[in-house]
Tab-separated table of C-alpha atoms in Angstrom:
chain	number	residue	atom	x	y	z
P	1284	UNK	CA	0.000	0.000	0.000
P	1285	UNK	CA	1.901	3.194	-1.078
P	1286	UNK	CA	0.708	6.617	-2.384
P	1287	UNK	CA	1.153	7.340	-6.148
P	1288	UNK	CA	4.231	9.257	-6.820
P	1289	UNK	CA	1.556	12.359	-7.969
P	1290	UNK	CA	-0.167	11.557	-4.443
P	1291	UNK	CA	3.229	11.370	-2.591
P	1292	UNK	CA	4.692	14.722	-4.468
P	1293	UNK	CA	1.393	16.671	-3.793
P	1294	UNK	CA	1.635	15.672	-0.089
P	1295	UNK	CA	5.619	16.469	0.300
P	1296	UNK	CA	6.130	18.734	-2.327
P	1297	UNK	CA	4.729	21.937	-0.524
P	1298	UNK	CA	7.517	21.483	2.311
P	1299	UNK	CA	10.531	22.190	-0.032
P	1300	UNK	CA	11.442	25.846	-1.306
P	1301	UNK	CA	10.059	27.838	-3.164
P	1302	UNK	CA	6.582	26.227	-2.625
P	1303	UNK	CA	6.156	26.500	1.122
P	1304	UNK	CA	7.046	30.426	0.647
P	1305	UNK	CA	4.935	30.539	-2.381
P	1306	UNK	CA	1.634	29.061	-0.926
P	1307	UNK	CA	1.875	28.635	3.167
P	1308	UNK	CA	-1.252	27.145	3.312
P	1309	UNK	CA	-0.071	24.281	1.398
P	1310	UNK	CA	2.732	23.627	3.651
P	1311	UNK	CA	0.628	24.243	6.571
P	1312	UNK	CA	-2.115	21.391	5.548
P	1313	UNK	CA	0.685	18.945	4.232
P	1314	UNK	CA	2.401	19.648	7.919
P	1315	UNK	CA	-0.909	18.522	9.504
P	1316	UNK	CA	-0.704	15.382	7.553
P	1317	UNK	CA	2.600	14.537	8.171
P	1318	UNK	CA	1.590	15.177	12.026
P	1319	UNK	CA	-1.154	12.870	11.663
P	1320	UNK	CA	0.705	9.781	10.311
P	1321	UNK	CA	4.296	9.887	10.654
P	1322	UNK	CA	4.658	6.227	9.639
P	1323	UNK	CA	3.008	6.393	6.709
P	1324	UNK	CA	4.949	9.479	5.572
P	1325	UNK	CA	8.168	7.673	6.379
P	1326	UNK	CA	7.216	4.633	4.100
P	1327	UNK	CA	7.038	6.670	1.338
P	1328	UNK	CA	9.710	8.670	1.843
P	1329	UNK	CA	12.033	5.678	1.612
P	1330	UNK	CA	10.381	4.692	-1.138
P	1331	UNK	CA	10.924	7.968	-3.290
P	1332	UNK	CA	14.667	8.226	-1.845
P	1333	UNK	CA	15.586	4.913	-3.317
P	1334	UNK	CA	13.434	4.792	-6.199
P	1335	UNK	CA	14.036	8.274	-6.891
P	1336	UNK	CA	10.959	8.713	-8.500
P	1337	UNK	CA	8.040	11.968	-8.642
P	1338	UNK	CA	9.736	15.545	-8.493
P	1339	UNK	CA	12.122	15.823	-5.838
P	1340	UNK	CA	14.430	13.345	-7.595
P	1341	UNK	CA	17.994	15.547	-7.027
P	1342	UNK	CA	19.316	14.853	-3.699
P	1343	UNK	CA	19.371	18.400	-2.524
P	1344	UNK	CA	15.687	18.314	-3.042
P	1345	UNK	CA	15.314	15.338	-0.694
P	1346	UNK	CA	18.032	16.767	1.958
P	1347	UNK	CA	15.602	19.865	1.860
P	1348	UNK	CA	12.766	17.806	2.289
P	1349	UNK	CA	14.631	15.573	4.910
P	1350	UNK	CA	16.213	18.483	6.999
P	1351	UNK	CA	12.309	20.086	6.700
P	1352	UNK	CA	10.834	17.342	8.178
P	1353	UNK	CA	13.242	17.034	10.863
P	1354	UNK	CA	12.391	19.952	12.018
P	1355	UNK	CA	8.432	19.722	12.846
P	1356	UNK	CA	8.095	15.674	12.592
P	1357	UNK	CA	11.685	13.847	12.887
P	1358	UNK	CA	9.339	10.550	13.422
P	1359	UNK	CA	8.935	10.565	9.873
P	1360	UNK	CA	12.338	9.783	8.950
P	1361	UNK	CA	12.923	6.741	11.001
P	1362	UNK	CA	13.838	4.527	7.613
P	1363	UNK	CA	15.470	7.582	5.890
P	1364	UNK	CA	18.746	7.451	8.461
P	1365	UNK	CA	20.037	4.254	7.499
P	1366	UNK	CA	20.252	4.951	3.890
P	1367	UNK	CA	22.131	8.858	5.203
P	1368	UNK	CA	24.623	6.108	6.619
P	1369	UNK	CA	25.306	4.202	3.326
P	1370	UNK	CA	25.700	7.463	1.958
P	1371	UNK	CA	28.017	8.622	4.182
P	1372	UNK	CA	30.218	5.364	3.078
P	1373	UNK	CA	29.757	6.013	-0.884
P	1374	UNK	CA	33.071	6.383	-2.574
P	1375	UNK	CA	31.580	10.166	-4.526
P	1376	UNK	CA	32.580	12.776	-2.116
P	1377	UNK	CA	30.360	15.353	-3.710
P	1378	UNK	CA	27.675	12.715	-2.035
P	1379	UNK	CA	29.244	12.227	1.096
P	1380	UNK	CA	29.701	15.971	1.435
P	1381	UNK	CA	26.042	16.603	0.912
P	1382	UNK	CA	25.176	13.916	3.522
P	1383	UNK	CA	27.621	15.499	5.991
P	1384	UNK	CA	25.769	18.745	5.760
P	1385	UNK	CA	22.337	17.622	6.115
P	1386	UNK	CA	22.871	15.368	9.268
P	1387	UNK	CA	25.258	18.245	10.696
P	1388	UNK	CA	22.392	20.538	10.532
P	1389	UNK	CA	20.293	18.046	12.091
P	1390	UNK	CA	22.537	17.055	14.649
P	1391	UNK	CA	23.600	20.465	15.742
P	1392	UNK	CA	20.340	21.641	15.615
P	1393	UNK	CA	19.204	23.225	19.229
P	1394	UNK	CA	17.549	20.572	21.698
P	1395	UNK	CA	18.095	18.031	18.959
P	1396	UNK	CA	18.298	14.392	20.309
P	1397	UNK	CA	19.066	12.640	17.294
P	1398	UNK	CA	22.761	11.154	18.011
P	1399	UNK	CA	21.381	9.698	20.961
P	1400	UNK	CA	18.086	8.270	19.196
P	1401	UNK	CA	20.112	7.025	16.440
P	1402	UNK	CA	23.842	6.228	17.526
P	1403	UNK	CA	24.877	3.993	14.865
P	1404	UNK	CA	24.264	6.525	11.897
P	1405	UNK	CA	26.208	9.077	14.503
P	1406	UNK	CA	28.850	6.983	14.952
P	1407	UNK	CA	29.104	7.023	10.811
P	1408	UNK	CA	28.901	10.493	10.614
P	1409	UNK	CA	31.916	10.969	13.216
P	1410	UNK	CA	34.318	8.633	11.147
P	1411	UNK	CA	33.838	11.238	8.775
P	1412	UNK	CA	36.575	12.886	10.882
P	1413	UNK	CA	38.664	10.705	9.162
P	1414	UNK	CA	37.623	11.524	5.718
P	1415	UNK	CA	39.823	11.204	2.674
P	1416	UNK	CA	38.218	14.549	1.148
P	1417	UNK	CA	39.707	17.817	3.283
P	1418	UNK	CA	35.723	19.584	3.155
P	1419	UNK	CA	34.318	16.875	4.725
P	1420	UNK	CA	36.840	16.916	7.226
P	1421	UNK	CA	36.554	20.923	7.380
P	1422	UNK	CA	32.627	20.309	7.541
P	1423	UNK	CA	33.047	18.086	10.531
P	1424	UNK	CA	35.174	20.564	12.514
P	1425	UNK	CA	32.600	23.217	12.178
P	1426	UNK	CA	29.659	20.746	12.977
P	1427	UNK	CA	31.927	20.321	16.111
P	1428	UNK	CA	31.628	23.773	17.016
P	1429	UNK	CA	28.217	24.388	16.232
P	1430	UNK	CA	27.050	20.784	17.999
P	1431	UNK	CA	28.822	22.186	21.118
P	1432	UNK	CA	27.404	25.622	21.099
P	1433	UNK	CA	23.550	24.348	20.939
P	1434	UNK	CA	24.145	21.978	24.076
P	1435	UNK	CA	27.539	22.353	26.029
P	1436	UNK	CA	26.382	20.724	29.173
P	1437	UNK	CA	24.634	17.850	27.289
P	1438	UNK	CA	27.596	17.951	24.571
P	1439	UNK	CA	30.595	18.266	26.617
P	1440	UNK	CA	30.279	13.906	27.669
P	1441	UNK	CA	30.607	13.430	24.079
P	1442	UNK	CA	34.188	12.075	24.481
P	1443	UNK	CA	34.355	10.784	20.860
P	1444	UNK	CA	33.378	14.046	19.066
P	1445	UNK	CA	36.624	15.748	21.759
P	1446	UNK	CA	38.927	12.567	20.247
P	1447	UNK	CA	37.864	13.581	16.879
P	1448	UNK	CA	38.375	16.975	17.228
P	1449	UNK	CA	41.571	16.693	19.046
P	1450	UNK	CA	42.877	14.426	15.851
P	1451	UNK	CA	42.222	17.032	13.467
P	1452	UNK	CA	43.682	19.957	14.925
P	1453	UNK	CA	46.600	17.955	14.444
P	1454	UNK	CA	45.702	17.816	10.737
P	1455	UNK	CA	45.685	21.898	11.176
């Protein structure tokens, strides 16, 4: 039981840019919907990230759509974070880069929770410490700064972000 890909870009489409500046009530209903049935919402929003199929087919259109979501309903993307950590492990670093700056906006983001709701796709995004591209490496260090600044108390425990920090100022 899925949506049609029309059904599933009229429902999703409306949280990306420009639409949900263009027409707010748009956004605002497919918000309530998303509300309403997180699960559902997550279903097919696996399904269009692998299939790639209906409008928001470019990854920076589903990172949008990803971070969006995050924001007001981060239920929705329970199947969305293990396929963030396979791309964090493709070979492209254009791709990897991307990936980097989506979950280090989501991760950083004030009051978030998500590293310790899912610590396996956190523990992939910190090896990216270790990258073999320098601006995912530079990416990191400034997630590190702005993951500490949203929650020192809560942040400063995180003895494997100070480790990976600590490596790369050596790389500095």
């Amino acid at each position: 039981d899925s949506l049609l890909p029309a059904c599933a870009d009229a429902l999703l489409m409306p949280l990306t840019l420009p639409a949900r500046r263009e027409n707010p009530r748009a956004y605002a209903f497919s918000k309530r919907v998303v509300q309403r049935c997180p699960a559902r919402v997550a279903d097919e929003l696996v399904a269009l990230y692998r299939t790639g199929a209906g409008t928001c087919d470019a990854a920076a259109c589903l990172h949008e759509l990803i971070f969006e979501l995050h924001r007001f309903e981060p239920r929705a993307l329970s199947g969305v974070f293990p396929l963030l950590a396979d791309e964090l492990r493709q070979e492209d670093d254009a791709t990897r880069l991307a990936t980097v700056q989506l979950l280090a906006r989501m991760f950083a983001a004030a009051d978030s929770a998500l590293a310790e709701t899912y610590p396996a796709v956190y523990a992939a995004f910190l090896a990216r410490f270790a990258d073999k591209c320098d601006a995912v490496r530079a990416e990191m260090l400034d997630f590190a700064w702005h993951f500490v600044a949203n929650s020192p108390a809560a942040r400063a425990h995180d003895t494997r972000l100070l480790a990976e920090v600590e490596g790369r100022l050596h790389d500095l």
